[in-house]
mmCIF file of C-alpha atoms in Angstrom:
data_model
loop_
_atom_site.group_PDB
_atom_site.id
_atom_site.type_symbol
_atom_site.label_atom_id
_atom_site.label_comp_id
_atom_site.label_asym_id
_atom_site.label_seq_id
_atom_site.Cartn_x
_atom_site.Cartn_y
_atom_site.Cartn_z
ATOM 1 C CA MET Z 1 0.000 0.000 0.000
ATOM 2 C CA ALA Z 2 2.801 2.407 0.843
ATOM 3 C CA ARG Z 3 4.510 1.657 -2.452
ATOM 4 C CA SER Z 4 1.342 2.500 -4.383
ATOM 5 C CA GLY Z 5 1.047 5.829 -2.586
ATOM 6 C CA ARG Z 6 4.649 6.682 -3.321
ATOM 7 C CA ALA Z 7 4.146 5.956 -7.013
ATOM 8 C CA THR Z 8 1.268 8.419 -7.170
ATOM 9 C CA VAL Z 9 3.299 11.104 -5.429
ATOM 10 C CA ALA Z 10 6.217 10.434 -7.737
ATOM 11 C CA HIS Z 11 4.079 10.835 -10.854
ATOM 12 C CA THR Z 12 2.655 14.123 -9.660
ATOM 13 C CA ALA Z 13 6.023 15.504 -8.633
ATOM 14 C CA ARG Z 14 7.886 14.463 -11.731
ATOM 15 C CA SER Z 15 5.293 15.397 -14.314
ATOM 16 C CA GLY Z 16 4.315 18.648 -12.673
ATOM 17 C CA SER Z 17 0.662 17.777 -13.253
ATOM 18 C CA GLY Z 18 -2.238 18.473 -10.993
ATOM 19 C CA THR Z 19 -4.760 15.771 -10.423
ATOM 20 C CA THR Z 20 -8.275 15.646 -9.072
ATOM 21 C CA ALA Z 21 -9.420 12.185 -10.119
ATOM 22 C CA ASP Z 22 -11.826 10.341 -7.850
ATOM 23 C CA ASP Z 23 -9.260 7.637 -7.078
ATOM 24 C CA ASP Z 24 -6.502 10.056 -6.035
ATOM 25 C CA PRO Z 25 -5.204 9.700 -2.472
ATOM 26 C CA PRO Z 26 -6.776 12.328 -0.184
ATOM 27 C CA LEU Z 27 -3.370 13.903 0.435
ATOM 28 C CA GLN Z 28 -2.792 14.543 -3.266
ATOM 29 C CA THR Z 29 -6.297 15.950 -3.702
ATOM 30 C CA ALA Z 30 -5.744 18.348 -0.794
ATOM 31 C CA VAL Z 31 -2.326 19.409 -2.087
ATOM 32 C CA TRP Z 32 -3.708 20.083 -5.558
ATOM 33 C CA ARG Z 33 -6.616 22.166 -4.265
ATOM 34 C CA LEU Z 34 -4.321 24.302 -2.135
ATOM 35 C CA ARG Z 35 -1.765 24.706 -4.912
ATOM 36 C CA SER Z 36 -4.370 25.734 -7.465
ATOM 37 C CA ARG Z 37 -5.566 28.494 -5.115
ATOM 38 C CA ALA Z 38 -2.090 29.923 -4.496
ATOM 39 C CA CYS Z 39 -1.777 28.335 -1.031
ATOM 40 C CA TRP Z 40 1.669 26.873 -1.718
ATOM 41 C CA THR Z 41 2.946 27.118 1.851
ATOM 42 C CA ASP Z 42 -0.065 25.206 3.196
ATOM 43 C CA ALA Z 43 0.276 22.582 0.476
ATOM 44 C CA ALA Z 44 3.988 22.183 1.230
ATOM 45 C CA ALA Z 45 3.199 21.776 4.944
ATOM 46 C CA LEU Z 46 0.965 18.795 4.149
ATOM 47 C CA LEU Z 47 3.890 17.111 2.395
ATOM 48 C CA GLU Z 48 6.498 17.968 5.020
ATOM 49 C CA PRO Z 49 6.240 14.752 7.109
ATOM 50 C CA ALA Z 50 6.673 12.492 4.078
ATOM 51 C CA ALA Z 51 9.315 14.769 2.546
ATOM 52 C CA ALA Z 52 11.683 14.008 5.424
ATOM 53 C CA THR Z 53 12.259 10.473 4.088
ATOM 54 C CA ASP Z 54 10.542 10.078 0.712
ATOM 55 C CA PRO Z 55 12.452 11.442 -2.313
ATOM 56 C CA ALA Z 56 9.254 11.852 -4.365
ATOM 57 C CA ALA Z 57 7.456 13.811 -1.656
ATOM 58 C CA ALA Z 58 10.549 15.965 -1.097
ATOM 59 C CA LEU Z 59 10.696 16.714 -4.808
ATOM 60 C CA GLN Z 60 7.008 17.580 -4.980
ATOM 61 C CA ARG Z 61 7.362 19.903 -1.991
ATOM 62 C CA THR Z 62 10.304 21.632 -3.707
ATOM 63 C CA ALA Z 63 8.250 22.123 -6.870
ATOM 64 C CA LEU Z 64 5.446 23.749 -4.872
ATOM 65 C CA LEU Z 65 7.759 26.187 -3.142
ATOM 66 C CA THR Z 66 9.538 27.030 -6.389
ATOM 67 C CA GLU Z 67 6.211 27.750 -8.035
ATOM 68 C CA ARG Z 68 5.465 30.113 -5.127
ATOM 69 C CA CYS Z 69 8.699 31.982 -5.901
ATOM 70 C CA LEU Z 70 7.819 32.240 -9.575
ATOM 71 C CA TYR Z 71 4.323 33.576 -8.922
ATOM 72 C CA THR Z 72 5.050 35.843 -5.952
ATOM 73 C CA GLY Z 73 8.776 36.658 -6.048
ATOM 74 C CA GLN Z 74 9.026 35.510 -2.420
ATOM 75 C CA GLY Z 75 10.054 32.424 -0.454
ATOM 76 C CA TRP Z 76 13.456 31.791 -2.046
ATOM 77 C CA THR Z 77 15.112 30.528 1.141
ATOM 78 C CA ASP Z 78 12.316 28.030 1.785
ATOM 79 C CA ALA Z 79 12.580 26.727 -1.769
ATOM 80 C CA GLU Z 80 16.371 26.399 -1.555
ATOM 81 C CA ASP Z 81 16.117 24.502 1.743
ATOM 82 C CA ALA Z 82 13.504 22.153 0.301
ATOM 83 C CA LEU Z 83 15.633 21.590 -2.797
ATOM 84 C CA ARG Z 84 18.714 20.689 -0.773
ATOM 85 C CA GLY Z 85 16.613 18.197 1.171
ATOM 86 C CA ALA Z 86 15.335 16.617 -2.030
ATOM 87 C CA GLU Z 87 18.850 16.403 -3.462
ATOM 88 C CA ALA Z 88 20.103 14.710 -0.286
ATOM 89 C CA LEU Z 89 17.384 12.048 -0.483
ATOM 90 C CA ALA Z 90 17.829 11.283 -4.201
ATOM 91 C CA ARG Z 91 19.477 7.913 -4.769
ATOM 92 C CA GLU Z 92 18.521 6.640 -8.226
ATOM 93 C CA ASP Z 93 19.323 8.359 -11.518
ATOM 94 C CA ASP Z 94 15.687 9.311 -12.110
ATOM 95 C CA GLU Z 95 15.502 10.898 -8.652
ATOM 96 C CA ARG Z 96 18.784 12.749 -9.088
ATOM 97 C CA GLY Z 97 17.752 13.876 -12.553
ATOM 98 C CA ALA Z 98 14.390 15.156 -11.341
ATOM 99 C CA ALA Z 99 16.108 17.011 -8.488
ATOM 100 C CA ALA Z 100 18.542 18.592 -10.967
ATOM 101 C CA CYS Z 101 15.566 19.648 -13.065
ATOM 102 C CA GLU Z 102 14.090 21.418 -10.018
ATOM 103 C CA ARG Z 103 17.415 23.135 -9.327
ATOM 104 C CA GLY Z 104 17.475 24.382 -12.889
ATOM 105 C CA HIS Z 105 13.937 25.675 -12.590
ATOM 106 C CA LEU Z 106 14.609 27.521 -9.338
ATOM 107 C CA ALA Z 107 17.727 29.120 -10.842
ATOM 108 C CA TYR Z 108 15.703 30.061 -13.928
ATOM 109 C CA ALA Z 109 12.999 31.694 -11.795
ATOM 110 C CA SER Z 110 15.606 33.708 -9.894
ATOM 111 C CA THR Z 111 17.127 34.912 -13.164
ATOM 112 C CA LEU Z 112 13.808 35.652 -14.860
ATOM 113 C CA LEU Z 113 12.512 37.762 -11.966
ATOM 114 C CA GLY Z 114 15.798 39.627 -11.562
ATOM 115 C CA VAL Z 115 16.474 38.361 -8.039
ATOM 116 C CA ARG Z 116 19.924 37.021 -8.918
ATOM 117 C CA ASP Z 117 21.488 36.046 -12.230
ATOM 118 C CA ARG Z 118 21.742 32.255 -12.065
ATOM 119 C CA ALA Z 119 21.451 31.556 -15.786
ATOM 120 C CA ASP Z 120 24.619 29.457 -15.898
ATOM 121 C CA GLU Z 121 23.491 27.401 -12.925
ATOM 122 C CA ALA Z 122 20.119 26.826 -14.581
ATOM 123 C CA SER Z 123 21.682 25.602 -17.827
ATOM 124 C CA VAL Z 124 24.171 23.323 -16.071
ATOM 125 C CA ALA Z 125 21.489 21.827 -13.845
ATOM 126 C CA LEU Z 126 19.143 21.087 -16.746
ATOM 127 C CA SER Z 127 22.010 19.562 -18.741
ATOM 128 C CA ARG Z 128 22.769 17.323 -15.772
ATOM 129 C CA ALA Z 129 19.109 16.349 -15.589
ATOM 130 C CA ALA Z 130 19.167 15.454 -19.294
ATOM 131 C CA ALA Z 131 22.186 13.211 -18.740
ATOM 132 C CA LEU Z 132 20.556 11.411 -15.797
ATOM 133 C CA LEU Z 133 17.000 10.979 -17.072
ATOM 134 C CA ALA Z 134 16.250 8.174 -19.495
ATOM 135 C CA PRO Z 135 14.308 9.168 -22.646
ATOM 136 C CA SER Z 136 11.238 7.400 -21.227
ATOM 137 C CA ALA Z 137 11.559 8.824 -17.700
ATOM 138 C CA PRO Z 138 8.370 10.427 -16.310
ATOM 139 C CA ALA Z 139 10.182 13.738 -15.765
ATOM 140 C CA ARG Z 140 11.462 14.010 -19.340
ATOM 141 C CA PRO Z 141 8.598 16.101 -20.811
ATOM 142 C CA LEU Z 142 8.866 18.561 -17.915
ATOM 143 C CA LEU Z 143 12.615 18.793 -18.484
ATOM 144 C CA ASP Z 144 12.062 19.492 -22.180
ATOM 145 C CA PHE Z 145 9.603 22.242 -21.276
ATOM 146 C CA ARG Z 146 12.032 23.878 -18.872
ATOM 147 C CA ARG Z 147 14.826 23.747 -21.415
ATOM 148 C CA GLY Z 148 12.439 25.563 -23.719
ATOM 149 C CA LEU Z 149 11.944 28.262 -21.089
ATOM 150 C CA ILE Z 150 15.692 28.795 -20.876
ATOM 151 C CA ALA Z 151 15.979 28.976 -24.673
ATOM 152 C CA GLN Z 152 13.067 31.405 -25.001
ATOM 153 C CA ASN Z 153 13.497 33.743 -22.054
ATOM 154 C CA ILE Z 154 17.213 33.698 -21.274
ATOM 155 C CA ALA Z 155 19.086 32.566 -24.401
ATOM 156 C CA ASP Z 156 16.632 34.318 -26.778
ATOM 157 C CA SER Z 157 16.661 31.345 -29.113
ATOM 158 C CA PRO Z 158 13.075 30.879 -30.341
ATOM 159 C CA GLN Z 159 13.913 28.013 -32.693
ATOM 160 C CA ALA Z 160 15.489 25.956 -29.886
ATOM 161 C CA ALA Z 161 12.595 26.888 -27.622
ATOM 162 C CA ARG Z 162 10.015 25.741 -30.163
ATOM 163 C CA ALA Z 163 11.765 22.389 -30.625
ATOM 164 C CA ALA Z 164 11.926 21.828 -26.858
ATOM 165 C CA TYR Z 165 8.281 22.826 -26.372
ATOM 166 C CA ARG Z 166 7.171 20.481 -29.137
ATOM 167 C CA ARG Z 167 8.995 17.573 -27.499
ATOM 168 C CA ALA Z 168 7.427 18.498 -24.169
ATOM 169 C CA HIS Z 169 4.008 18.846 -25.808
ATOM 170 C CA ALA Z 170 4.210 15.391 -27.364
ATOM 171 C CA GLY Z 171 5.443 13.862 -24.107
ATOM 172 C CA ALA Z 172 2.734 15.557 -22.056
ATOM 173 C CA ALA Z 173 0.046 14.357 -24.454
ATOM 174 C CA ALA Z 174 1.398 10.799 -24.387
ATOM 175 C CA ARG Z 175 1.469 10.751 -20.574
ATOM 176 C CA GLY Z 176 -1.873 12.487 -20.104
ATOM 177 C CA ASP Z 177 -0.221 15.374 -18.259
ATOM 178 C CA ALA Z 178 -2.906 18.000 -18.757
ATOM 179 C CA LEU Z 179 -1.324 20.785 -16.725
ATOM 180 C CA LEU Z 180 1.994 20.543 -18.560
ATOM 181 C CA LEU Z 181 0.066 20.394 -21.835
ATOM 182 C CA SER Z 182 -1.612 23.696 -20.951
ATOM 183 C CA SER Z 183 1.824 25.255 -20.467
ATOM 184 C CA THR Z 184 3.218 23.938 -23.737
ATOM 185 C CA TRP Z 185 0.160 25.291 -25.563
ATOM 186 C CA ARG Z 186 0.747 28.679 -23.922
ATOM 187 C CA HIS Z 187 4.433 28.944 -24.760
ATOM 188 C CA LEU Z 188 4.087 27.655 -28.309
ATOM 189 C CA ALA Z 189 1.382 30.305 -28.717
ATOM 190 C CA LEU Z 190 3.730 32.987 -27.400
ATOM 191 C CA LEU Z 191 6.260 32.025 -30.056
ATOM 192 C CA SER Z 192 3.553 32.100 -32.731
ATOM 193 C CA LEU Z 193 2.509 35.564 -31.562
ATOM 194 C CA ARG Z 194 6.114 36.735 -31.759
ATOM 195 C CA GLU Z 195 6.207 35.578 -35.382
ATOM 196 C CA GLY Z 196 2.937 37.320 -36.245
ATOM 197 C CA GLU Z 197 0.885 34.116 -36.523
ATOM 198 C CA LEU Z 198 -2.137 35.551 -34.740
ATOM 199 C CA ALA Z 199 -4.673 32.790 -35.458
ATOM 200 C CA GLU Z 200 -2.285 30.065 -34.331
ATOM 201 C CA ALA Z 201 -1.430 32.027 -31.200
ATOM 202 C CA ARG Z 202 -5.108 32.550 -30.381
ATOM 203 C CA HIS Z 203 -5.752 28.812 -30.757
ATOM 204 C CA GLY Z 204 -2.907 27.934 -28.403
ATOM 205 C CA PHE Z 205 -3.999 30.435 -25.766
ATOM 206 C CA ALA Z 206 -7.592 29.165 -26.010
ATOM 207 C CA GLU Z 207 -6.440 25.571 -25.480
ATOM 208 C CA CYS Z 208 -4.342 26.633 -22.485
ATOM 209 C CA LEU Z 209 -7.329 28.407 -20.940
ATOM 210 C CA ARG Z 210 -9.690 25.504 -21.609
ATOM 211 C CA ILE Z 211 -7.422 22.988 -19.920
ATOM 212 C CA ARG Z 212 -6.742 25.173 -16.895
ATOM 213 C CA GLU Z 213 -10.432 25.873 -16.399
ATOM 214 C CA GLU Z 214 -11.218 22.150 -16.660
ATOM 215 C CA LEU Z 215 -8.527 21.351 -14.089
ATOM 216 C CA GLY Z 216 -9.607 24.137 -11.749
ATOM 217 C CA TYR Z 217 -6.078 25.560 -11.825
ATOM 218 C CA LEU Z 218 -7.145 29.014 -10.680
ATOM 219 C CA ILE Z 219 -3.652 30.438 -10.182
ATOM 220 C CA GLY Z 220 -2.848 29.843 -13.854
ATOM 221 C CA THR Z 221 -6.204 30.930 -15.249
ATOM 222 C CA ALA Z 222 -5.806 34.718 -15.041
ATOM 223 C CA PRO Z 223 -2.596 34.728 -17.149
ATOM 224 C CA ALA Z 224 -4.343 32.495 -19.686
ATOM 225 C CA LEU Z 225 -7.296 34.892 -19.858
ATOM 226 C CA ILE Z 226 -5.033 37.899 -20.440
ATOM 227 C CA ALA Z 227 -3.032 36.102 -23.128
ATOM 228 C CA LEU Z 228 -6.214 35.185 -24.984
ATOM 229 C CA ALA Z 229 -7.569 38.740 -24.599
ATOM 230 C CA ASP Z 230 -4.416 40.102 -26.220
ATOM 231 C CA THR Z 231 -5.161 38.107 -29.383
ATOM 232 C CA GLU Z 232 -8.939 38.526 -29.426
ATOM 233 C CA PRO Z 233 -10.081 40.738 -32.337
ATOM 234 C CA GLU Z 234 -13.509 41.452 -30.835
ATOM 235 C CA PRO Z 235 -13.097 44.316 -28.312
ATOM 236 C CA GLU Z 236 -16.165 43.386 -26.260
ATOM 237 C CA LEU Z 237 -15.028 39.796 -25.773
ATOM 238 C CA ALA Z 238 -11.464 40.910 -25.048
ATOM 239 C CA GLY Z 239 -12.831 43.257 -22.401
ATOM 240 C CA ARG Z 240 -14.821 40.491 -20.724
ATOM 241 C CA LEU Z 241 -11.730 38.278 -20.628
ATOM 242 C CA ARG Z 242 -9.750 41.062 -18.966
ATOM 243 C CA VAL Z 243 -12.466 41.729 -16.405
ATOM 244 C CA GLU Z 244 -12.553 38.042 -15.445
ATOM 245 C CA ALA Z 245 -8.748 37.959 -15.214
ATOM 246 C CA GLY Z 246 -8.811 40.944 -12.889
ATOM 247 C CA ARG Z 247 -11.490 39.329 -10.724
ATOM 248 C CA LEU Z 248 -9.424 36.151 -10.326
ATOM 249 C CA PHE Z 249 -6.258 38.139 -9.682
ATOM 250 C CA ARG Z 250 -7.895 39.999 -6.792
ATOM 251 C CA LEU Z 251 -9.595 36.848 -5.506
ATOM 252 C CA LEU Z 252 -6.209 35.152 -5.168
ATOM 253 C CA GLY Z 253 -4.624 38.073 -3.321
ATOM 254 C CA GLY Z 254 -2.793 39.731 -6.202
ATOM 255 C CA VAL Z 255 -0.915 36.793 -7.673
ATOM 256 C CA PRO Z 256 0.808 36.188 -9.945
ATOM 257 C CA THR Z 257 2.412 39.505 -9.061
ATOM 258 C CA TRP Z 258 3.926 39.988 -12.514
ATOM 259 C CA LEU Z 259 0.440 40.057 -14.066
ATOM 260 C CA ALA Z 260 -0.570 43.329 -12.373
ATOM 261 C CA PRO Z 261 0.777 45.693 -15.095
ATOM 262 C CA HIS Z 262 -1.306 43.840 -17.718
ATOM 263 C CA LEU Z 263 -4.614 44.271 -15.884
ATOM 264 C CA ASP Z 264 -7.094 47.115 -16.027
ATOM 265 C CA PRO Z 265 -7.590 48.994 -12.724
ATOM 266 C CA ALA Z 266 -10.133 47.443 -10.382
ATOM 267 C CA PRO Z 267 -13.619 49.001 -10.459
ATOM 268 C CA PRO Z 268 -14.328 51.246 -7.444
ATOM 269 C CA GLU Z 269 -16.549 48.700 -5.690
ATOM 270 C CA ALA Z 270 -13.887 45.950 -6.013
ATOM 271 C CA ALA Z 271 -11.154 48.295 -4.843
ATOM 272 C CA GLY Z 272 -13.225 49.171 -1.794
ATOM 273 C CA VAL Z 273 -13.738 45.506 -0.915
ATOM 274 C CA ASN Z 274 -10.018 44.775 -1.177
#
């Protein structure tokens, strides 16, 4: 029974996917619900007992705290501590590779948000992950996606980013990783938008939004709404998308913080409530 539980945790941690299926363990359901509502610290606290000895739980806890950094710009020390714990517990190549992938992602987030330039560390860590993870490893699509992020946002290499995202997209589809699939749709759409392919970009953003709404991934829904609004030719519909994005943003306490400049000011009644 314990082995079955660990396998479920491992899949969630390595794929980066949320899950709300009826047969999910109660712990995973609770973690997902908290994560999707921007309650990363509470979700990480639920995993803390298992994370002391279980490499998969430690890795999942690290991913939660890193996501908190990326969405809020805060909590870097907690994420670093969790990552070191996960690295210490990793024994097998897949575990070490997945931990290296998390180190690369944390370094990427720090660089992207201008906290500290760790671009070299991010690239080295993801290269190490690629060397450790077998082509069929559960964490491989997530690794491909994160290598795409580095190529797109740090190396400014859209061709390399597109190739990495396409590999991640295919892997996510094959593994049924809906949350990762929503992210690959989003970032492929961003590249299409950069190249002036408006219809293709709009399709990708719409798919990202559809998946995130179906999953109940509230924290990722507002960015998806804004991205779709930016490609929507009908002003009235674009306005409704922006209003809904702003409502979710305020509901979740102003996260992701980097979305604020892209939102219209809150109406007076909403501002008064907040």
